[in-house]
XYZ file of C-alpha atoms in Angstrom:
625
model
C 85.047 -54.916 -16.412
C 84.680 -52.487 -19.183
C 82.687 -54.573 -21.547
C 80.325 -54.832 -18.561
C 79.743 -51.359 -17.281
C 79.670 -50.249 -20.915
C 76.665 -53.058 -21.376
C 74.988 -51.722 -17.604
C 75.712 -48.554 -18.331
C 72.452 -46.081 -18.690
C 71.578 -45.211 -22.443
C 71.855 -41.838 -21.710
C 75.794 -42.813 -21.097
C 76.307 -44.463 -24.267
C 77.813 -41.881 -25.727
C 80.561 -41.866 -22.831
C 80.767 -45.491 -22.796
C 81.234 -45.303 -26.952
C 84.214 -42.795 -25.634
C 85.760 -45.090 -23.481
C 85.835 -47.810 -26.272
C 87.207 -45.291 -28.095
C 90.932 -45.293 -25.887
C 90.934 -49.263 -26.604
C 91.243 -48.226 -30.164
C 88.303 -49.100 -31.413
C 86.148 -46.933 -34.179
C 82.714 -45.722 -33.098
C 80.749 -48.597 -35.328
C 82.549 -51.676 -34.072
C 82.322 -50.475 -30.213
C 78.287 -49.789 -30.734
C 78.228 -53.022 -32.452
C 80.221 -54.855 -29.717
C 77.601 -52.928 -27.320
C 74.321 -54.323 -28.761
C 75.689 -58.056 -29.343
C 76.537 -57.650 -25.695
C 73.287 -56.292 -24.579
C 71.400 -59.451 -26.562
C 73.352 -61.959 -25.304
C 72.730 -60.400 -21.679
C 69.012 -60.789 -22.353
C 69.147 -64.147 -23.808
C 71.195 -65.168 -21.336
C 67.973 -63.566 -18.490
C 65.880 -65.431 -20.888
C 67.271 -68.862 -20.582
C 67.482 -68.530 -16.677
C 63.773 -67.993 -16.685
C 63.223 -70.484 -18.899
C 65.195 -73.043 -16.911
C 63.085 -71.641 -13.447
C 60.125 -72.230 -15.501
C 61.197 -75.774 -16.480
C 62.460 -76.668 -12.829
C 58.966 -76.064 -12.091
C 57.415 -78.064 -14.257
C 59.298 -80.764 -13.656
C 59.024 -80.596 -10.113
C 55.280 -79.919 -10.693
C 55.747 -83.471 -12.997
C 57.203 -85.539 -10.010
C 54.360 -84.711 -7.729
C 51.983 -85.516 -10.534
C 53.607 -89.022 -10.471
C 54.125 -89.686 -7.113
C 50.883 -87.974 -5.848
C 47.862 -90.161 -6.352
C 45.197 -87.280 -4.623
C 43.822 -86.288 -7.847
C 42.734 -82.788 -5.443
C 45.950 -82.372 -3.704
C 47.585 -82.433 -7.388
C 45.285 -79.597 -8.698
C 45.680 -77.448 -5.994
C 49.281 -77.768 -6.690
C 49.159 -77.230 -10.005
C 46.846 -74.183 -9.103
C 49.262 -72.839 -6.646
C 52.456 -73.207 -9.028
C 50.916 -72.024 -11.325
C 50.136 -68.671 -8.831
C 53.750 -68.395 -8.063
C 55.336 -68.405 -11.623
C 53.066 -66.012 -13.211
C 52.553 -63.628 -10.433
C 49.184 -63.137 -10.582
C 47.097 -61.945 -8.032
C 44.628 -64.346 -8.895
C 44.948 -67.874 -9.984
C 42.148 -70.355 -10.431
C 40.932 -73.301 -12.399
C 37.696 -74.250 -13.733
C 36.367 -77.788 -14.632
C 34.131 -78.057 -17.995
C 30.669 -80.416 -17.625
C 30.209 -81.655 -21.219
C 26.219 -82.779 -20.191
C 25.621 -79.431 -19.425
C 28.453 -77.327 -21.359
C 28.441 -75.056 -17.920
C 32.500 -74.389 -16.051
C 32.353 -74.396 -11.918
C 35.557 -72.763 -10.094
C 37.069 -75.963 -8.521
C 40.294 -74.329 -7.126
C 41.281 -70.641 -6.425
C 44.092 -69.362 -4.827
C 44.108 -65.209 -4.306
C 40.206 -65.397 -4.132
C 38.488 -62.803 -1.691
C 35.151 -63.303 -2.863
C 32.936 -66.552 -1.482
C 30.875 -65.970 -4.772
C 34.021 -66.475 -6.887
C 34.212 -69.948 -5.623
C 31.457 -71.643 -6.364
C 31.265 -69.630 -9.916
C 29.257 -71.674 -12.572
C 29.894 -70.159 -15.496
C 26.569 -70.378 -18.654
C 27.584 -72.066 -21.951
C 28.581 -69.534 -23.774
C 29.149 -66.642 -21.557
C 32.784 -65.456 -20.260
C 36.135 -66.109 -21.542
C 36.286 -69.319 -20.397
C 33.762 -70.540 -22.766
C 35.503 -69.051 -25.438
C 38.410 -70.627 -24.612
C 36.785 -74.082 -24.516
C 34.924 -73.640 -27.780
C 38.480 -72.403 -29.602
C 40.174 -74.907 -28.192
C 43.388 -72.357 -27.440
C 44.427 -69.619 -24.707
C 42.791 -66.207 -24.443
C 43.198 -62.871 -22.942
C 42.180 -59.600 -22.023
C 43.838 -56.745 -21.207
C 40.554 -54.872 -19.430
C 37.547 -57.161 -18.625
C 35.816 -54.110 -18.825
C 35.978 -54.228 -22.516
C 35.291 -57.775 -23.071
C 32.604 -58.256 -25.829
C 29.258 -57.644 -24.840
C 27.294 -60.714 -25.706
C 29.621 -63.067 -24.011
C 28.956 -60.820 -20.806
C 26.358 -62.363 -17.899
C 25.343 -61.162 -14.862
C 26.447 -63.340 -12.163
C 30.250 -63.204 -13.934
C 30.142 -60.167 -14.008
C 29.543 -60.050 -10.152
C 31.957 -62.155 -9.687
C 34.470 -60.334 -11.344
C 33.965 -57.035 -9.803
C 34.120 -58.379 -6.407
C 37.652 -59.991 -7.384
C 38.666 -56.308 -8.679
C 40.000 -58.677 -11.283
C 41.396 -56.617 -14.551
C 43.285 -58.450 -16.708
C 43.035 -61.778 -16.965
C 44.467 -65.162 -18.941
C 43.419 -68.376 -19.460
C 44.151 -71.406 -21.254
C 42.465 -74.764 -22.028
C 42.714 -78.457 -20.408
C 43.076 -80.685 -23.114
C 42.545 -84.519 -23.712
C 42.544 -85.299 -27.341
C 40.524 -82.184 -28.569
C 38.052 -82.282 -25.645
C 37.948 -79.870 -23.000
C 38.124 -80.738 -19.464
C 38.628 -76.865 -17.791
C 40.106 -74.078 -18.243
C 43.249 -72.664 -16.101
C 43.126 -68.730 -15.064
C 45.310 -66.437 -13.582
C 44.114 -62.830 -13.191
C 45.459 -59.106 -11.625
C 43.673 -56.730 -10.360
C 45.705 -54.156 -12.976
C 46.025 -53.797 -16.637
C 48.519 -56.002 -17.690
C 49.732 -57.546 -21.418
C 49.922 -61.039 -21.176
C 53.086 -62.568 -23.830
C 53.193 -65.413 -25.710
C 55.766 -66.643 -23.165
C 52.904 -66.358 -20.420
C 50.120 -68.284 -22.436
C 52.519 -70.867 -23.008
C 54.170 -71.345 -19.676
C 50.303 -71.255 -18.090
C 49.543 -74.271 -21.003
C 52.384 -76.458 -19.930
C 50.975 -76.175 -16.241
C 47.627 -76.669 -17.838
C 48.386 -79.984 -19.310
C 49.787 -81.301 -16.248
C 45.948 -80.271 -14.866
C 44.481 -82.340 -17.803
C 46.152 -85.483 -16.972
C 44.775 -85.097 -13.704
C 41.641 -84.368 -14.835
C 41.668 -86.993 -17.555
C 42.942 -89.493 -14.650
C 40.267 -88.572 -12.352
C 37.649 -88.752 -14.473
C 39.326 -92.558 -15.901
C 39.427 -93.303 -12.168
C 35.654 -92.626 -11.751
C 34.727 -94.302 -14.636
C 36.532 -97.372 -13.708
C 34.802 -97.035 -10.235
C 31.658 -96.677 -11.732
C 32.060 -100.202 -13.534
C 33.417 -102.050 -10.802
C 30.542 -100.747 -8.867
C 27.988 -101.979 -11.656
C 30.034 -104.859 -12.374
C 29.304 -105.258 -8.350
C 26.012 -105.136 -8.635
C 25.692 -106.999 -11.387
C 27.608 -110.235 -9.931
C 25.423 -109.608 -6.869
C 22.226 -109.645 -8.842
C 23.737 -113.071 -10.293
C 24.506 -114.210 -7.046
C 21.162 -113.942 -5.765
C 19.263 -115.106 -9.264
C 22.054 -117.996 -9.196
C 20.945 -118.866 -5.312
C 16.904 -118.003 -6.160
C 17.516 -120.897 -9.571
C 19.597 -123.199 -6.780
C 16.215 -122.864 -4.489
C 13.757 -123.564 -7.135
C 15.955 -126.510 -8.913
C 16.025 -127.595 -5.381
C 12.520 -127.463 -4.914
C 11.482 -129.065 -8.331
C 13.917 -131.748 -7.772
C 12.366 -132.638 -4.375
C 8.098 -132.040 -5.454
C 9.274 -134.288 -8.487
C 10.678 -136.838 -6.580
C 7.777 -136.695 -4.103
C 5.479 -137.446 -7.394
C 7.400 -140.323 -8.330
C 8.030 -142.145 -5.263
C 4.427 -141.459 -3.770
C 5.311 -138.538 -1.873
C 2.180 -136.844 -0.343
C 0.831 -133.304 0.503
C 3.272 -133.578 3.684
C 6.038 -133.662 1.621
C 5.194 -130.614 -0.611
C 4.677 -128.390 2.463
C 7.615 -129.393 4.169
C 10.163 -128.979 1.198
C 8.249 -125.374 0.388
C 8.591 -124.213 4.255
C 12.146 -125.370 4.174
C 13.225 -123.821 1.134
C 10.947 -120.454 1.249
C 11.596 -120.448 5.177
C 8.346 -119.499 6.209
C 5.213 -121.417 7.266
C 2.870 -123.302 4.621
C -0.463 -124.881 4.773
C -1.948 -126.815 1.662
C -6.086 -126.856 1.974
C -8.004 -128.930 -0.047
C -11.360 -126.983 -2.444
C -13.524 -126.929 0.781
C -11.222 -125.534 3.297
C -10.175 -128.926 4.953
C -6.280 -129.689 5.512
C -4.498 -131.623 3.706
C -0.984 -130.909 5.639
C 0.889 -127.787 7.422
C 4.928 -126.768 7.462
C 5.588 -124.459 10.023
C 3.664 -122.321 12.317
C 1.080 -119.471 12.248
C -1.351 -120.606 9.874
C -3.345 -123.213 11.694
C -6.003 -120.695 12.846
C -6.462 -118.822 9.239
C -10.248 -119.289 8.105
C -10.261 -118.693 4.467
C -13.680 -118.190 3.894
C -14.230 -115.276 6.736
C -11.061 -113.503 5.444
C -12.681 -111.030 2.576
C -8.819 -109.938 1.596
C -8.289 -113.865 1.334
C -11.290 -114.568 -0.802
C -10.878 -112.066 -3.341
C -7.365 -113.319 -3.644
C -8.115 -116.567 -4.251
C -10.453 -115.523 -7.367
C -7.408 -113.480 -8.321
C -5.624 -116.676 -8.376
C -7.955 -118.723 -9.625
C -8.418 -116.248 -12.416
C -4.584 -116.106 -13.183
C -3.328 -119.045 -12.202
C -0.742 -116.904 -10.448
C 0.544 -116.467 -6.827
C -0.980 -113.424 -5.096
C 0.388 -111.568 -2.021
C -1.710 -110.257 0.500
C -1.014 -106.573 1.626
C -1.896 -106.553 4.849
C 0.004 -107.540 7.964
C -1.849 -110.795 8.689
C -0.424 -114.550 8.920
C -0.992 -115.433 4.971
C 1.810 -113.705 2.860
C 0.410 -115.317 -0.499
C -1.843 -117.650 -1.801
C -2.076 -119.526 -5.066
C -5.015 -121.973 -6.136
C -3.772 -125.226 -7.263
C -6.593 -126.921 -10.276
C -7.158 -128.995 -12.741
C -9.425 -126.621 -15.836
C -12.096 -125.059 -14.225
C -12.112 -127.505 -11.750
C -10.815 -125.803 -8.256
C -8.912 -128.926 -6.206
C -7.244 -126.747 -3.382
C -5.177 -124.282 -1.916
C -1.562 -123.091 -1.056
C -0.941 -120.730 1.978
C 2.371 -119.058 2.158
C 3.047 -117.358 5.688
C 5.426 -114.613 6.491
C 9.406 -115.602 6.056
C 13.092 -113.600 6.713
C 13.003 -112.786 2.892
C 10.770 -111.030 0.826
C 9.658 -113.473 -2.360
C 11.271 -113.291 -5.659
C 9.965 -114.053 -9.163
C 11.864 -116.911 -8.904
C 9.974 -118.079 -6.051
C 6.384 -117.141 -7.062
C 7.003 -119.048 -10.131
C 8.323 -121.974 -7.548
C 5.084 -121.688 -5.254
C 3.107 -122.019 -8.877
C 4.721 -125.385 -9.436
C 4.362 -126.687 -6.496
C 0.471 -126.200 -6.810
C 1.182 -127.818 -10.054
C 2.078 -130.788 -7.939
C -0.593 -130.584 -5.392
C -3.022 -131.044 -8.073
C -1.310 -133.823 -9.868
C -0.883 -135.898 -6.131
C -4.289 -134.494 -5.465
C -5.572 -136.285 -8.844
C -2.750 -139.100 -8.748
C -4.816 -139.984 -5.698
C -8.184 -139.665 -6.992
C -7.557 -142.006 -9.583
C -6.091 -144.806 -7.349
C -8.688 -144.052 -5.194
C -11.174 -144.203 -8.226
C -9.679 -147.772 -9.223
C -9.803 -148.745 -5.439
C -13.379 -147.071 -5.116
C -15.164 -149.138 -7.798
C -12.876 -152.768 -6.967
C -14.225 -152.082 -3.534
C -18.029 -151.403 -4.395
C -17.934 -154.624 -6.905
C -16.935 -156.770 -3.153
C -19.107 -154.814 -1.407
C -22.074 -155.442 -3.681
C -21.528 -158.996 -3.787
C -21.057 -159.636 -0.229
C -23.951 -157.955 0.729
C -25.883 -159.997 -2.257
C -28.102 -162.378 -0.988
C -26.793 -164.981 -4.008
C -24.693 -167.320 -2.180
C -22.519 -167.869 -5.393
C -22.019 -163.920 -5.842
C -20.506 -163.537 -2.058
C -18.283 -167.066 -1.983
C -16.890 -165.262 -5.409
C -16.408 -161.792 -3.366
C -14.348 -163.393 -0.980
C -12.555 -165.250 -2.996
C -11.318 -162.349 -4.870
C -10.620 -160.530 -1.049
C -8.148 -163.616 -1.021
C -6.165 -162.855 -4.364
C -6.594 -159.027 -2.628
C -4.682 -160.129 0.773
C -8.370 -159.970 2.730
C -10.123 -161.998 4.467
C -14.072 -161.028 3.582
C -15.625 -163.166 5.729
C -14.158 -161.979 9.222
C -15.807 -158.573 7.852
C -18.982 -159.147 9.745
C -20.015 -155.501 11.019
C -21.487 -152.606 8.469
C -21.620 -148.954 9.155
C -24.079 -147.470 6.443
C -23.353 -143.556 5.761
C -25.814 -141.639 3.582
C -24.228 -138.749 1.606
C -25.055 -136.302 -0.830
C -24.446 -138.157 -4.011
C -21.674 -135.129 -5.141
C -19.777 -136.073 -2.170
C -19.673 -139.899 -1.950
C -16.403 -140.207 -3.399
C -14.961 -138.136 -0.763
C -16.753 -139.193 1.895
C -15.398 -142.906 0.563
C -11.951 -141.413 0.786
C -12.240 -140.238 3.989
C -13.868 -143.025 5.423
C -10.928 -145.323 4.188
C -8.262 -143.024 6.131
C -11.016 -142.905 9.345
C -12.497 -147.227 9.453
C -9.922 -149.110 11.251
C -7.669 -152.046 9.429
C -8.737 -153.830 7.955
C -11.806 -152.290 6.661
C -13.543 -152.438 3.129
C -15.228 -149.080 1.934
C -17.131 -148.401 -0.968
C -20.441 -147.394 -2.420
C -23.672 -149.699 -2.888
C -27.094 -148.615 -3.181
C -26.488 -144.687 -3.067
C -24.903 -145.577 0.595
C -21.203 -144.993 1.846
C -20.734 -148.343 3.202
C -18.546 -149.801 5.498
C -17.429 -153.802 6.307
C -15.143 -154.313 9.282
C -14.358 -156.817 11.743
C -16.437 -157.114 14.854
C -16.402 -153.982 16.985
C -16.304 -151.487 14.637
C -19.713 -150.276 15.921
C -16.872 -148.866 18.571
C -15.615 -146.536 16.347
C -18.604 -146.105 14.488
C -19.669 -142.630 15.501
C -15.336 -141.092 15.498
C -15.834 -142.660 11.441
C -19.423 -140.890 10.722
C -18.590 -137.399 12.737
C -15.067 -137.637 10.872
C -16.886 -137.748 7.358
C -19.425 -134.799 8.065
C -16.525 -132.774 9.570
C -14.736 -132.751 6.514
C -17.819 -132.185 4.423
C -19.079 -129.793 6.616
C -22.238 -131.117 6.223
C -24.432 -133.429 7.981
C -24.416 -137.168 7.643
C -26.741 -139.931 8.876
C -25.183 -143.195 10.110
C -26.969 -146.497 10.575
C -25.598 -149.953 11.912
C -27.253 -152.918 12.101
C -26.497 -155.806 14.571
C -23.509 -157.930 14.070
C -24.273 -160.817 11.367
C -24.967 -161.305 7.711
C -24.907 -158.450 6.448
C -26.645 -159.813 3.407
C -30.238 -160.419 5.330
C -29.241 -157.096 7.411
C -28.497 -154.479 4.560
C -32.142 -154.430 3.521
C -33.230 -153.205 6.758
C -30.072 -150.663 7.036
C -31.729 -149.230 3.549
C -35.399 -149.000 5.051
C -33.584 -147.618 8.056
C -32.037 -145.034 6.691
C -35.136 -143.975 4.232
C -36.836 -143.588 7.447
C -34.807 -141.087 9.414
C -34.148 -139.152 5.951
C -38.358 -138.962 5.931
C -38.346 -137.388 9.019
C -35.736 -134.940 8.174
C -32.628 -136.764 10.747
C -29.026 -135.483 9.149
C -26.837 -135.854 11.556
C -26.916 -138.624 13.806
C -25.913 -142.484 14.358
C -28.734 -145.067 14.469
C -28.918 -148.502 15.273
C -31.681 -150.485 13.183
C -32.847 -152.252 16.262
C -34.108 -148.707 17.206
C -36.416 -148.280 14.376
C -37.178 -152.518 13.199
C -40.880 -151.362 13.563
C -41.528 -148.444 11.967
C -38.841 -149.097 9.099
C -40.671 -152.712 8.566
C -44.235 -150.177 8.152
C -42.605 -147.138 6.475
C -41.050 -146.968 2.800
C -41.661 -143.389 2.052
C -39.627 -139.944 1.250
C -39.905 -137.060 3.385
C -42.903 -134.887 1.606
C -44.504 -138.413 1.922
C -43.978 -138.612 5.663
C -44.519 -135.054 6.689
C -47.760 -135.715 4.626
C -48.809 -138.476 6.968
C -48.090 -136.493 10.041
C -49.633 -133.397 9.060
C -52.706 -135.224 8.487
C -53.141 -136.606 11.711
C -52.071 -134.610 13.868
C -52.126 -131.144 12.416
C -55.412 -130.175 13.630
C -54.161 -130.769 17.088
C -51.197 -129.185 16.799
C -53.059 -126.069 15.504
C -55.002 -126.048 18.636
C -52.700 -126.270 21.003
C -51.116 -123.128 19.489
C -54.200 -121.127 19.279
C -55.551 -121.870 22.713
C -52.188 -123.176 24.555
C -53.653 -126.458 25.043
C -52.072 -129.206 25.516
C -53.826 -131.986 23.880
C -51.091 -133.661 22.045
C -49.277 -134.454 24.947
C -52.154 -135.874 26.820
C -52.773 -138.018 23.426
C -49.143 -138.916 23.397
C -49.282 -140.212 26.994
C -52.892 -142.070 26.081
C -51.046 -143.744 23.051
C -48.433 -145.105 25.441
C -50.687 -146.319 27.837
C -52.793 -148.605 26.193
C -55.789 -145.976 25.687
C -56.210 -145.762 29.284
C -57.658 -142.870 30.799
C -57.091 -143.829 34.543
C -52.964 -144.788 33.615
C -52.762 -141.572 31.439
C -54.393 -139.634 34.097
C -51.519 -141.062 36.588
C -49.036 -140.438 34.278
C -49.398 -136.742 33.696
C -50.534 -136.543 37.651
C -54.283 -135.059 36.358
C -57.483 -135.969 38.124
C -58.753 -138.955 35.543
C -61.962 -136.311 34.513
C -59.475 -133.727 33.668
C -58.104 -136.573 31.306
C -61.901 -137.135 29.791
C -62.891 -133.851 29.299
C -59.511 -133.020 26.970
C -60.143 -136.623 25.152
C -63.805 -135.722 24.397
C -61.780 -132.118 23.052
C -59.585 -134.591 20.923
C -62.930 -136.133 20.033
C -64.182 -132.762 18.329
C -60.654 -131.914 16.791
C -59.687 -135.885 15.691
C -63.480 -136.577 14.957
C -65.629 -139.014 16.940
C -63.800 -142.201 14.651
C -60.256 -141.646 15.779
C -60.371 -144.427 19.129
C -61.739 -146.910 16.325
C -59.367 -149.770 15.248
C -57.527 -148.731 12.104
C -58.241 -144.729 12.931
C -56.278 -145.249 16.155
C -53.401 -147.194 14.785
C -52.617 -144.551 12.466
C -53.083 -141.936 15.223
C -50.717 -144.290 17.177
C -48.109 -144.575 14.827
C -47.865 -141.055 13.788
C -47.675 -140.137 17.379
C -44.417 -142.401 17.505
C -43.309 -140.681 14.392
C -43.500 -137.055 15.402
C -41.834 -137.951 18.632
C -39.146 -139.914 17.060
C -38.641 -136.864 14.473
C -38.469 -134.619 17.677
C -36.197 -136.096 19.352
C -33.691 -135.999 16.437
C -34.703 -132.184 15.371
C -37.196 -130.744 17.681
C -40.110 -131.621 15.357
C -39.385 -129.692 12.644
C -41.393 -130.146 9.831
């Protein structure tokens, strides 16, 4: 009890206290010795009972770090035992952006300032960039005297409005790179010790393996979320190559087994779910998947048009902007030779690369059917012109030979008795041929023969004459003349079919179906071309045409009704209901605009016959010349 009131005692009672030692028999020396080793050991001993609070705390702060997984929660913890063992007034810790080199306040506790909180602190400026560039702790005992050039404005602020003083602060360390910077502050002067900067770093390293962890945890985020998006972007190439494999296999397949223009649209439409529509170079179809694009008109659509000479320039697929039917369209060809069309309507999914590149093959394939067909058709066209031309030969020999070859061919020529003639521009025989094949009914033989589209069928196909002839200029979107003769031998018949059809072409007829009987006379008197014709015409009746227009007579058709009533006045008078002098006085007008010749023999057979002309010609075409 001694020992310790000597070693509480005040120093000013030393001296007493050395006195009391004194009655234990103890010199002065060894009693102020005794009284010093005393007074050490009594600080040590404070010493070690801090140091043990402090290392409670830090491994209590160590057990949360372990068993907490909120990265936040831990800071703030940190933060706030951080605030407790140093007694500072304020404590808070700032988080270092390498990209930018700036700090930003992440968690304060003792903060009466808003500003303080969301602090951003300049590279370079304050002491917390000087204690990230160093690397250690730093201090100051008066902020007020803090070098000048590490001084900024909106720290400065920031500081006054904390009243903040003194303040320490020490770095968050991962293998010599910064991550923050822990503060604690008071609003009075105060000496920071050694034991303070190092007590504040052992919380501080607790902060950087949160920091570190975070920032680990992010970065493994941040792969799984690319590696994410990167399987996903797999995914869908993987399912895009699945859909074009699958569409390659299939448009192959239709190649090889004789698939046809139905089977490229349908395996497109399924696979690309949306609606397709293949046209051939002139805008006919050649077969639809799906709906919405049967009512498209490609050559009104200007968008259309100039997309197709994008294609056909490219080669490429080309999407349409607007918000029509027709999502894309890519020209299939063969050169410079343009052989159709693909339509691609709207679908669920927007295309891919993948799939334009899919759509491009499959034009690919429309031109090779399209030409795969045009060469058996080719080989079909000229085997079927060879019978053709022989059966319609008038060598016996030539036609027993044509139908024995129909034999080795699985036909029977010689029930082929009926012949549809078809006169086409010579460009478009081959298709018209085509088409005529898919139109006559079975069996049927179709080929070309004297510049003619010519058809041999069994009897009756003069039923289905006009459906074959209207079929053909439909697709060629053209005109076309038709001619059939009576059922027979078509050997002695063709010649007249020919004459027949030069006859109707003289007078400018296009579009119409014709039976020889009709025309046996004039086709037996006429061989001529159309300038030839309108020639004739013009010549004998063009002066009374002329004068019907200029006056508003109406002498040709009181001459027309004379012609076809014998040259009787009194019959043509009763035939237009005139008074039979009405009927003389406009003949002896026809007399001064024919001349006073034109009733004699071989003037008035002309005149006749090019009457019948001009009325057959308007009948067909309103007389145009």
């Amino acid at each position: 009890m001694l020992v310790a009131s000597i070693t509480d005692a005040h120093p000013g009672s030393v001296a007493d206290a050395l006195r009391a030692l004194s009655f234990l028999g103890l010199d002065e020396r060894t009693g102020r010795d005794l009284s010093e080793r005393i007074t050490r050991n009594r600080r040590e001993l404070a010493r070690l009972r801090r140091r043990e609070h402090e290392l409670g705390a830090l491994f209590s702060s160590a057990r949360e770090l372990a068993a907490e997984r909120d990265g936040d929660v831990l800071l703030e913890k940190i933060v706030d035992r951080a605030h407790q063992m140093m007694g500072s007034d304020l404590t808070y810790l700032s988080e270092y952006d390498p990209r930018t080199r700036e700090l930003f306040v992440r968690h304060t506790i003792g903060s009466v300032s808003s500003d303080f909180q969301v602090l951003r602190v300049p590279p370079g400026k304050g002491l917390a960039s000087l204690v990230v560039e160093r690397r250690s702790g730093g201090s100051v005992f008066r902020y007020a005297d803090f070098e000048a050039d590490r001084r900024e404005a909106g720290i400065d602020t920031a500081v006054k409005a904390e009243g903040i003083v003194s303040m320490l602060g020490v770095p968050m360390l991962a293998d010599d790179e910064a991550l923050g910077v822990l503060f604690v502050a008071t609003r009075e002067e105060h000496e920071f010790t050694p034991e303070d900067t190092a007590l504040l770093t052992a919380l501080a390293d607790h902060g950087s393996v949160v920091l570190q962890t975070a920032r680990t945890l992010r970065s493994l985020q941040r792969a799984e979320d690319e590696s994410r998006r990167a399987l996903s972007r797999l995914t869908e190439h993987m399912i895009e190559r699945d859909r074009a494999h699958s569409v390659h296999r299939k448009l192959v397949e239709a190649v090889l087994t004789g698939g046809d223009f139905g089977t490229v649209a349908t395996t497109l439409s399924e696979e690309l779910a949306r609606p397709v529509a293949l046209y051939d170079q002139v805008g006919n179809s050649l077969a639809e998947a799906g709906q919405g694009l049967a009512e498209v008109d490609i050559p009104r659509d200007e968008e259309m048009v100039r997309a197709l000479r994008r294609s056909t320039e490219s080669g490429r697929l080309v999407e349409l902007e607007d918000d029509g039917p027709v999502a894309g369209v890519v020209v299939f060809a063969a050169g410079e030779r343009h052989l159709g069309t693909v339509l691609l309507g709207r679908g669920g999914f927007p295309l891919t690369d993948v799939d334009a590149r899919t759509v491009e093959r499959a034009a690919q394939v429309c031109a090779l059917l399209l030409l795969s067909q045009e060469a058996v058709a080719e080989a079909e066209y000229r085997v079927h012109s060879e019978l053709i031309a022989d059966l319609l030969s008038a060598d016996e020999e030539r036609r027993q030979d044509a139908v024995a070859r129909g034999r080795q061919r699985g036909m029977e020529t010689v029930d082929l008795t009926s012949l549809l003639a078809l006169s086409v521009p010579t460009g478009q025989r081959g298709r018209a041929v085509r088409l005529a094949v898919s139109l006559a009914p079975s069996p049927s033989l179709v080929g070309e023969h004297q510049g003619l589209v010519v058809v041999l069928g069994r009897p009756g196909l003069e039923t289905r004459a006009e459906e074959i002839r209207s079929g053909v200029a439909q697709h060629l979107k053209g005109g076309v003349l038709g001619v059939i003769p009576p059922e027979g031998e078509q050997g002695v018949q063709f010649p007249l079919v020919k004459k027949t059809v030069r006859l109707l072409e003289a007078l400018k007829v296009s579009d119409v179906l014709a039976e020889t009987s009709d025309y046996i006379p004039y086709a037996a008197i006429f061989d001529t071309d159309a300038p030839g014709m309108t020639h004739f015409l013009h010549r004998a009746l063009g002066e009374v045409k002329r004068y019907d227009a200029e006056r508003g007579t109406e002498l040709l058709r009181t001459l027309r009704a004379f012609v076809h009533h014998g040259a009787s006045p009194t019959q043509t008078a009763r035939a237009l209901n005139f008074h039979v002098n009405t009927i003389l006085q406009r003949l002896e007008r026809l007399d001064r605009v024919l001349g006073d010749g034109w009733r004699e023999d071989e003037n008035y057979f002309r005149i006749s016959l090019a009457v019948r002309m001009d009325e057959l010609r308007e009948r067909f075409n309103g007389g145009v010349e």
